[in-house]
Short mmCIF file of C-alpha atoms in Angstrom, two decimals:
data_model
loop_
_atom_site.label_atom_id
_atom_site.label_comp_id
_atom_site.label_asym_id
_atom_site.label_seq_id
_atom_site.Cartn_x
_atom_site.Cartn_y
_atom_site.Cartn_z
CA UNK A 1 24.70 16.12 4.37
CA UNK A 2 26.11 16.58 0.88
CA UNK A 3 29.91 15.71 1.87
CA UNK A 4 28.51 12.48 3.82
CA UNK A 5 26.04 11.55 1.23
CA UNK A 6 28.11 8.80 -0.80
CA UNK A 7 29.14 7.06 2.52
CA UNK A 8 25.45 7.42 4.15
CA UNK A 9 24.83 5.88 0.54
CA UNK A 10 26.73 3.36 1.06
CA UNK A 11 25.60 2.44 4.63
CA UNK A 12 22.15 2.39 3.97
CA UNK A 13 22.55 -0.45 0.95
CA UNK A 14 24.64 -2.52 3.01
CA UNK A 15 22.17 -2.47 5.49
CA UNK A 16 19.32 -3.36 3.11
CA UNK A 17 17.24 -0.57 5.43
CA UNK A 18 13.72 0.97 4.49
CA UNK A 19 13.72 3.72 1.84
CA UNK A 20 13.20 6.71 4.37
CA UNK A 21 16.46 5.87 6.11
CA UNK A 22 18.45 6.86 2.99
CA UNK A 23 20.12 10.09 2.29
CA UNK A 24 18.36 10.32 -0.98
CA UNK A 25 14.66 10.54 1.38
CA UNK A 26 16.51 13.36 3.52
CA UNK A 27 17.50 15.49 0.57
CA UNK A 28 14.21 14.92 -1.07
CA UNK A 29 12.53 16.13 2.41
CA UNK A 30 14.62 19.28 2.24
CA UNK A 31 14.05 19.98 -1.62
CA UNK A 32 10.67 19.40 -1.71
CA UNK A 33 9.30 21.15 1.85
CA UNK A 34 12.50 23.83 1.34
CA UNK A 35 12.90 23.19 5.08
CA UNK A 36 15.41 25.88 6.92
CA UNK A 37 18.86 24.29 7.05
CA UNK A 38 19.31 26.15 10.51
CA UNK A 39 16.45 23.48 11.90
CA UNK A 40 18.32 20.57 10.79
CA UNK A 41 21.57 18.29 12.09
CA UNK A 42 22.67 15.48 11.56
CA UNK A 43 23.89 12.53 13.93
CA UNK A 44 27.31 10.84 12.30
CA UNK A 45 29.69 8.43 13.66
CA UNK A 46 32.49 6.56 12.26
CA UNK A 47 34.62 3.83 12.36
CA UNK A 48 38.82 4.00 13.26
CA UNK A 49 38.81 3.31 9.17
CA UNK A 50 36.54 6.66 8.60
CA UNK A 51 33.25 4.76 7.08
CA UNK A 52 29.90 6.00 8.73
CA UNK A 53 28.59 3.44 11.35
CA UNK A 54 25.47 6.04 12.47
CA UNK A 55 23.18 8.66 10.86
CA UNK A 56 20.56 10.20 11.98
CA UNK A 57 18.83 13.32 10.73
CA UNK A 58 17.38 15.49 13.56
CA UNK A 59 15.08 18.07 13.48
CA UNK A 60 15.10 21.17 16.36
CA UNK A 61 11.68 22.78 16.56
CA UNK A 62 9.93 25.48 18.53
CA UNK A 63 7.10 24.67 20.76
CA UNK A 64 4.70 26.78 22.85
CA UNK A 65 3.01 25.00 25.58
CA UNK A 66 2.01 25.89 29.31
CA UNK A 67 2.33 29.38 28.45
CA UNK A 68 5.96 28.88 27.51
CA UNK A 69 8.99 28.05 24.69
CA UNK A 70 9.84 24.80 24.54
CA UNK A 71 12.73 23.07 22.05
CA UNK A 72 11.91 19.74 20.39
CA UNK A 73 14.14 17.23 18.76
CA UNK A 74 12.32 14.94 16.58
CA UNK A 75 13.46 13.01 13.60
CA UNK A 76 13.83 14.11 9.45
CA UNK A 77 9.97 12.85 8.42
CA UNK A 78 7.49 13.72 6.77
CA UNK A 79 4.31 12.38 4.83
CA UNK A 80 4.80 8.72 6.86
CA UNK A 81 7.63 7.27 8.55
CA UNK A 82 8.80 3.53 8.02
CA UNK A 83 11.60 3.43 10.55
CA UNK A 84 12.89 4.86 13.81
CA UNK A 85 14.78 7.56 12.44
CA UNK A 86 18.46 5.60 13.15
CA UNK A 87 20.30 4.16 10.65
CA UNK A 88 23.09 2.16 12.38
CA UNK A 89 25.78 -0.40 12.00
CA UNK A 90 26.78 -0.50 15.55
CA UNK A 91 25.21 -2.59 18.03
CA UNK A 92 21.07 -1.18 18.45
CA UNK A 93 21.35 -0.16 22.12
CA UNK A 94 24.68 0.79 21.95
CA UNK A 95 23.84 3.11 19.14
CA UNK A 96 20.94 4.52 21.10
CA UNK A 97 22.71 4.90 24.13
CA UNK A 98 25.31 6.77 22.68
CA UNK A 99 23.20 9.12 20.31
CA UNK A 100 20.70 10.16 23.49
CA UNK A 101 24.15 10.77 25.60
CA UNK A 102 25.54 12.86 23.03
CA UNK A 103 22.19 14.61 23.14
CA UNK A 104 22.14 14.86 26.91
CA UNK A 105 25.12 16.91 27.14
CA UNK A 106 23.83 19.57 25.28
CA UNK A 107 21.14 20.76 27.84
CA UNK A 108 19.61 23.51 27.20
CA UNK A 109 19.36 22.82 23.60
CA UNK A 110 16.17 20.78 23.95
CA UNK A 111 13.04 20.07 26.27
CA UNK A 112 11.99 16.79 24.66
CA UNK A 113 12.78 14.24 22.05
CA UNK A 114 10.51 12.43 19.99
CA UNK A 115 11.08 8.79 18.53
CA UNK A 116 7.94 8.46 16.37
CA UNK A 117 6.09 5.54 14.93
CA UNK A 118 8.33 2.43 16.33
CA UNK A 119 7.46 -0.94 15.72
CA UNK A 120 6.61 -2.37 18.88
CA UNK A 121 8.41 -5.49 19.83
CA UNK A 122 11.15 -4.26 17.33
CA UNK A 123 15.54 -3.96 18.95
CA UNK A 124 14.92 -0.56 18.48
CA UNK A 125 12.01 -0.18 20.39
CA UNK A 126 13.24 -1.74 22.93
CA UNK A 127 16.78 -0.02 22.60
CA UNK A 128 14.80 3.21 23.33
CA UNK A 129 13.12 1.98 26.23
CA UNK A 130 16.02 0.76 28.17
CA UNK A 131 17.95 3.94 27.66
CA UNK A 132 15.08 5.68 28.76
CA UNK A 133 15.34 3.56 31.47
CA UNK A 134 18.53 4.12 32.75
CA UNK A 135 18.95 7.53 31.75
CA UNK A 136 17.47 10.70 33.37
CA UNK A 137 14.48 11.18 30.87
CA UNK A 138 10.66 11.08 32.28
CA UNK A 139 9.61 8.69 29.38
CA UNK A 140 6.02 9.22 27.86
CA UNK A 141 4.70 6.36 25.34
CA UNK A 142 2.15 7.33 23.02
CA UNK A 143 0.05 4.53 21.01
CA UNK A 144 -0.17 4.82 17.25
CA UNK A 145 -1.40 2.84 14.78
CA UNK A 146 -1.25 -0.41 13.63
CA UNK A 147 0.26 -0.77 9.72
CA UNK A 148 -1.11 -4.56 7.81
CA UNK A 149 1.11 -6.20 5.17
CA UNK A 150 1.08 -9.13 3.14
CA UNK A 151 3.19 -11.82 3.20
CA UNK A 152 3.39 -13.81 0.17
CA UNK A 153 3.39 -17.62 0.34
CA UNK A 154 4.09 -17.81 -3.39
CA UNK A 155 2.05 -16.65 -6.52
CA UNK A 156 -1.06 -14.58 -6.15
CA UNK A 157 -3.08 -17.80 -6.48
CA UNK A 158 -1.74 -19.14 -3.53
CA UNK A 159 -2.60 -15.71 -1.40
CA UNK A 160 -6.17 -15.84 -2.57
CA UNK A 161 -6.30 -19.58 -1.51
CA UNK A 162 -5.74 -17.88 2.50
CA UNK A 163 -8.95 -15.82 1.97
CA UNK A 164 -12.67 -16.40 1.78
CA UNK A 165 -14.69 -17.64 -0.83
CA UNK A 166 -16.08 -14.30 -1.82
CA UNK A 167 -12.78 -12.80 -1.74
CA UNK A 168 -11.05 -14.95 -4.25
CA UNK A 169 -14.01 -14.91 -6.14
CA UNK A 170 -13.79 -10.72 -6.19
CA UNK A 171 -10.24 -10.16 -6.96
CA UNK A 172 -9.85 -13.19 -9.32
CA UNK A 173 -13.02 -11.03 -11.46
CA UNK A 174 -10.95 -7.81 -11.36
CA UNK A 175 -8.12 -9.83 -12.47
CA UNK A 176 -9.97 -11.30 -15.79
CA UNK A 177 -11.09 -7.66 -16.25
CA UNK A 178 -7.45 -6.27 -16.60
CA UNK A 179 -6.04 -9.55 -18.55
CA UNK A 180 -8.92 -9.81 -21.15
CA UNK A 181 -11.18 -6.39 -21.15
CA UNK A 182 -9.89 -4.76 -24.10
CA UNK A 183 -10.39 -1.13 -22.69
CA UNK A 184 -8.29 -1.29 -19.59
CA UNK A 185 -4.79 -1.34 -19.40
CA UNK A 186 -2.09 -0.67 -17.16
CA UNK A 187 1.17 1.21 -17.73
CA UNK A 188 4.59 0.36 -15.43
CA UNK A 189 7.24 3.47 -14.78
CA UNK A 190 10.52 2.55 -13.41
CA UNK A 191 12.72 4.34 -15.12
CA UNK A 192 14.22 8.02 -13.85
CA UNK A 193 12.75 9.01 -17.71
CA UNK A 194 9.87 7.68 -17.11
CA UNK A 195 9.03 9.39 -14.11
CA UNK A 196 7.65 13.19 -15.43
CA UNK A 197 5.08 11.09 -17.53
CA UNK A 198 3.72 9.05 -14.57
CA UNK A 199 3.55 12.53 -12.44
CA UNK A 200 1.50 13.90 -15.00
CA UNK A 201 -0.97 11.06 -14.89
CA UNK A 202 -0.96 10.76 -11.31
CA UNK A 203 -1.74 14.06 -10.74
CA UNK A 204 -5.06 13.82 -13.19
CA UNK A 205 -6.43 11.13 -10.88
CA UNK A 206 -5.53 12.91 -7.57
CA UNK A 207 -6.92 15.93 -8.38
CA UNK A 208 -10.44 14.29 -9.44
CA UNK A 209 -10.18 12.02 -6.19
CA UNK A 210 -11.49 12.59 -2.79
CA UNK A 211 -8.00 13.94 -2.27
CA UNK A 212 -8.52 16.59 -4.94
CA UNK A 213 -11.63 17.42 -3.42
CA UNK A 214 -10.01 18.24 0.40
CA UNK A 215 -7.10 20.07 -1.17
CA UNK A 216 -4.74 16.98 -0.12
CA UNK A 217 -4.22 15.93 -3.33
CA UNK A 218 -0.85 15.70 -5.14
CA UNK A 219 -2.10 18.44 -7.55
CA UNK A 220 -3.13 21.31 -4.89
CA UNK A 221 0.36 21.35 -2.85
CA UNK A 222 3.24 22.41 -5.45
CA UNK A 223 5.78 21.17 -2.40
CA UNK A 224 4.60 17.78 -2.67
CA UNK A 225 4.85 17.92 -6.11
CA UNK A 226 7.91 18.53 -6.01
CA UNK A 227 9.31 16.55 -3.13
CA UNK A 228 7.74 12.97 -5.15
CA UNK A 229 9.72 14.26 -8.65
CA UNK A 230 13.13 14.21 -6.47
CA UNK A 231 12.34 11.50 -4.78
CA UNK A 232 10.74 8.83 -7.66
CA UNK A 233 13.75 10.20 -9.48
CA UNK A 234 16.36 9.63 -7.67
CA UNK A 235 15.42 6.11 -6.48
CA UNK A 236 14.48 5.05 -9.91
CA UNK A 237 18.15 5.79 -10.44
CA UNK A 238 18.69 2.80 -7.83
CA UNK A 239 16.35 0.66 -9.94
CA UNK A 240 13.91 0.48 -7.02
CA UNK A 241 10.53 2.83 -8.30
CA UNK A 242 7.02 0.32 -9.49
CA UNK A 243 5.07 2.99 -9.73
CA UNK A 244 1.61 2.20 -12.31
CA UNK A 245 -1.14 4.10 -13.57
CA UNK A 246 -4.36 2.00 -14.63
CA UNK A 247 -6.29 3.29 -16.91
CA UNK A 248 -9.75 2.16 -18.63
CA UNK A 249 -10.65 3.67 -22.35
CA UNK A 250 -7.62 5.74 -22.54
CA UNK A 251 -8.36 8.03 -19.43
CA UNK A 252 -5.91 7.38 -16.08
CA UNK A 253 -8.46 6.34 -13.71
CA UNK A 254 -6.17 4.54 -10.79
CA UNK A 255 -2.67 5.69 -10.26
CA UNK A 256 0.26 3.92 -7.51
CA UNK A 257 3.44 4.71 -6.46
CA UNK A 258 5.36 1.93 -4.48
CA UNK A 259 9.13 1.71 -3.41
CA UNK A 260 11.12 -1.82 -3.87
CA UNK A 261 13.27 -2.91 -0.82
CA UNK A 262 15.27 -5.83 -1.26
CA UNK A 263 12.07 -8.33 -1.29
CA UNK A 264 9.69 -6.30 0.27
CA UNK A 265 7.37 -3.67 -1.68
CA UNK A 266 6.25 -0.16 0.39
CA UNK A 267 2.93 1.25 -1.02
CA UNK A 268 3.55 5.07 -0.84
CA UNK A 269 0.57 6.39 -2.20
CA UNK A 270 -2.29 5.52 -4.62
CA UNK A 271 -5.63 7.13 -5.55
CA UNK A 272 -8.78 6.51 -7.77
CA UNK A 273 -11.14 8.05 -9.77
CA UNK A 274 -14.63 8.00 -7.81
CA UNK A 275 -16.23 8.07 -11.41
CA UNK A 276 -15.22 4.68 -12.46
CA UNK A 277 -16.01 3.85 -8.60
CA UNK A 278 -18.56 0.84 -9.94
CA UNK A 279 -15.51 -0.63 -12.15
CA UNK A 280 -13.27 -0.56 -8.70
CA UNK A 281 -10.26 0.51 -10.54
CA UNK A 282 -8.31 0.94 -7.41
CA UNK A 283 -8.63 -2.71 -6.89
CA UNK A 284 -8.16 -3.75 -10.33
CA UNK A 285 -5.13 -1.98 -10.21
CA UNK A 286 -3.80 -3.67 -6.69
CA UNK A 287 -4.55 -7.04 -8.04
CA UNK A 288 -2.04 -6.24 -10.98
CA UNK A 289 0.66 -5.33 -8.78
CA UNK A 290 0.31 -7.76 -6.15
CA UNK A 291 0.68 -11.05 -9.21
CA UNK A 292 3.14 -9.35 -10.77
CA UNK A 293 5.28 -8.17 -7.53
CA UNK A 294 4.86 -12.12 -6.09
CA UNK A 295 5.86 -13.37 -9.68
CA UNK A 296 8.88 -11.31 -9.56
CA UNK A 297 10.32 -12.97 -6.34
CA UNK A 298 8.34 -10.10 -3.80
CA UNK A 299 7.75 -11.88 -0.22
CA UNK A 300 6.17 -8.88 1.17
CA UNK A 301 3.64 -6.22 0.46
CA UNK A 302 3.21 -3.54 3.35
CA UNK A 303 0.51 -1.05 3.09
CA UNK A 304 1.66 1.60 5.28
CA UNK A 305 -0.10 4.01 7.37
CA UNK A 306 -3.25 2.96 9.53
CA UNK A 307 -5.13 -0.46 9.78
CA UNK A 308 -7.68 0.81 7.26
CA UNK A 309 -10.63 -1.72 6.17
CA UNK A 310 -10.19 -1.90 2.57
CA UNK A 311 -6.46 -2.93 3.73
CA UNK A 312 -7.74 -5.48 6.83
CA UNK A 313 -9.77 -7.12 3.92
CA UNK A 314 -6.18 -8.13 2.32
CA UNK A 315 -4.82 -8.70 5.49
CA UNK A 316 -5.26 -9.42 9.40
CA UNK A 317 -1.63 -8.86 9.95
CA UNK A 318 -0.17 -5.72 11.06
CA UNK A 319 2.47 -3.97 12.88
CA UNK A 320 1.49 -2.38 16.15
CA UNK A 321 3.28 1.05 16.37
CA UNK A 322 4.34 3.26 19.18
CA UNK A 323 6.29 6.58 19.55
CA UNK A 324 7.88 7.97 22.71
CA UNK A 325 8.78 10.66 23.98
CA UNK A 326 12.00 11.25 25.89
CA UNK A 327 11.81 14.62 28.38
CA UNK A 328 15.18 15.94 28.92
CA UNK A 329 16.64 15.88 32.87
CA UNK A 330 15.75 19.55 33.75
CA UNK A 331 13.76 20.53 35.67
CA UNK A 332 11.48 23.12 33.35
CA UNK A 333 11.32 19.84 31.25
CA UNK A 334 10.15 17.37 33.95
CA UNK A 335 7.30 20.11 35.20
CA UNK A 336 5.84 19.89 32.08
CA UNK A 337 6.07 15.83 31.94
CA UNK A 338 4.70 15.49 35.22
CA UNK A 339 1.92 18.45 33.87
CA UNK A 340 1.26 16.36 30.40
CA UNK A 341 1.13 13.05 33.33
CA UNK A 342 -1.68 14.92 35.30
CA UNK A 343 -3.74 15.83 32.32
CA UNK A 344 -3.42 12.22 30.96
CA UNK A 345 -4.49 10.63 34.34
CA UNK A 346 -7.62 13.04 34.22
CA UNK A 347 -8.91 12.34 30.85
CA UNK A 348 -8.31 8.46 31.27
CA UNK A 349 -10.67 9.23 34.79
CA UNK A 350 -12.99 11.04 32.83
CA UNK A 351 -13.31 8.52 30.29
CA UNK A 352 -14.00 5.48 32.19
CA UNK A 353 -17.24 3.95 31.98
CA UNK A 354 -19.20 4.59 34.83
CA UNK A 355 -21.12 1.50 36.48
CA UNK A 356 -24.98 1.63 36.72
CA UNK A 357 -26.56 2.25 39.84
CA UNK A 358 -28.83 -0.45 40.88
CA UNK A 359 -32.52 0.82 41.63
CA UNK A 360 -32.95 0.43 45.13
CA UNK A 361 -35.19 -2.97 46.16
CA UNK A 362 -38.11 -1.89 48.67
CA UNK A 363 -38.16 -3.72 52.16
CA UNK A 364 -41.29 -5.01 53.03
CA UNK A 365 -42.20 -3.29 56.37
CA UNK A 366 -44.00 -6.72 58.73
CA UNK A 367 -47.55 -5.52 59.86
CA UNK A 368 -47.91 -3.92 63.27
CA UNK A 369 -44.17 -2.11 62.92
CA UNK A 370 -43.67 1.07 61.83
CA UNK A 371 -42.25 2.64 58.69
CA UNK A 372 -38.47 2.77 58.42
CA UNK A 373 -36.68 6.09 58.96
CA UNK A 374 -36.45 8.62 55.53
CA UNK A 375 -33.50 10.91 55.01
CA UNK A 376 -34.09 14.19 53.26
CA UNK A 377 -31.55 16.97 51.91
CA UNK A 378 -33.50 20.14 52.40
CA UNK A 379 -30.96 23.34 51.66
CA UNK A 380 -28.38 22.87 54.05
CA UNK A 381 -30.49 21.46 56.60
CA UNK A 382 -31.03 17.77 57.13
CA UNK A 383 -34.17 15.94 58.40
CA UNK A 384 -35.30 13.28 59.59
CA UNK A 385 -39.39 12.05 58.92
CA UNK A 386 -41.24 9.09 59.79
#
């Protein structure tokens, strides 16, 4: 990874691709998690004048299931994925073709491969379903997520002009509260310098946020520490960090740490402090970001992760996701498709909603005729009464 790094460097910007498709997101992976080396390889191809065309960073895992070891490919990611896992030059299906072949002739090596979190609709989505298609993988899809963004049709006053009444009314009062209450302020970090001091603030909030309080905070896991001090880092190096801390009477109270992609912002993470819950910092602080990001030229704003409400209230518009799972042409691996098909088709069976029985309607019986036959169960022996 280290002797490719300046041309996967260099493929990356000319593709303008998402900031988890870079080699500097790899290397942060393996600094920060300290992931063994021997799990990890890495897809390259070339051109006849030796630039990289392909990379993708693989992952070989061991799995127990049905009793038995099974090996799993699955992409370099971690905390959320943006992407596909492929960062190519080439042709989309071509690429994909080529990279599953390359896989396929080293049976043996794996029992499935997972493409995770792929924008549905997207070339490479449906890149991965046609060579799924025509090779000899069982194909399973799995349905994720949807991810909402914003999509900026100028300055922040002309997104709030989109939304309700109520809405503009909200965010345009946490607005005047950052521009004219004396007491709250919020600091930018950009800079690679810049970066240690932002840390140490973002930290403070996570670890007095609900985050701090399930032990998924940035403060209780030292390897995610240290993975977002590489990472921020280096990209701030590229000029591409907005990371902000908001804070109200001197104490950090709302923290956010977004990556800049050509003219589209990724939120990576934020938090709050549930103390100054009735101020709404967190909001306070998105309103900040969102003026000054649209100001600044920003078309695009996507929230990442899951179709939460506080993000549907911003935005209707997401990205429907999907990931699939490729099962290698063996026959060990298509038992255990054909096993994970079985168990699929039962819960679906359990799980559908059974239709009422209608009470039964009494027949009137005409006077002068007798009473219509009754049917009882009695042990194992049926009769028959009048």
């Amino acid at each position: 990874m280290h002797r490719h790094e300046a041309g996967w460097l260099r493929l990356w910007t000319a593709m303008d691709a998402a900031p988890d498709l870079s080699p500097i997101w790899a290397l942060s992976l393996l600094h920060g998690h300290q992931i063994d080396t021997a799990e990890l390889q890495v897809a390259f191809a070339t051109t006849d004048g030796g630039e990289l065309s392909l990379v993708w960073p693989l992952r070989f895992a061991t799995h127990r299931r049905m009793g038995m070891t099974w090996q799993k490919v699955g992409a370099l990611s971690n905390i959320f994925c943006l992407h596909g896992g492929l960062l190519t030059a080439m042709d989309t299906g071509v690429a994909v073709r080529q990279t599953l072949q390359a896989l396929q002739k080293r049976q043996g090596a794996w029992s499935w491969l997972d493409v995770d979190l792929l924008e549905v609709g997207t070339p490479l989505h449906t890149a991965w379903l046609r060579a799924a298609q025509h090779s000899d993988c069982r194909l399973e899809r799995i349905t994720k997520g949807r991810s909402p963004y914003i999509v900026s049709p100028g300055t922040l006053d002309d997104f709030l002009a989109t939304k309700t009444r109520n809405f503009r009314s909200n965010m345009r009062a946490r607005r005047r509260d950052v521009l004219n209450d004396p007491g709250i302020e919020v600091r930018y970090y950009t800079r690679p310098h810049e970066v240690a001091a932002y840390l140490e603030q973002a930290l403070t909030v996570e670890s007095k946020s609900w985050k701090g309080r399930t032990g998924s905070s940035l403060a209780a896991r030292e390897w995610e520490t240290r993975l977002y001090d590489t990472l921020l880092t280096r990209y701030a190096e590229l000029g591409r960090v907005l990371a902000a801390v908001l804070f109200i009477d001197g104490v950090p109270t709302a923290h956010s740490m977004d990556l800049l992609q050509g003219d589209r912002v990724y939120g990576l993470k934020t938090s709050f402090d549930p103390a100054y819950t009735v101020r709404r910092p967190g909001v306070m602080l998105l309103v900040a970001r969102l003026e000054r990001y649209f100001a600044q030229g920003v078309r695009e704003f996507d929230f990442i992760g899951l179709d939460e409400d506080y993000k549907l209230q911003w935005s209707r518009q997401c990205r429907p996701h999907e990931s699939l799972r490729l099962y290698a042409p063996t026959l060990a691996a298509r038992a255990l498709f054909l096993s994970t098909e079985l168990r699929r088709q039962w819960r679906d069976y359990r799980s559908r909603p059974t239709a009422p029985v209608p009470a039964p309607v009494p027949v009137p019986v005409p006077a002068g005729q007798p009473a219509l036959a009754k049917t009882s169960l009695d042990g194992d022996q049926m009769s028959v009464s009048l």
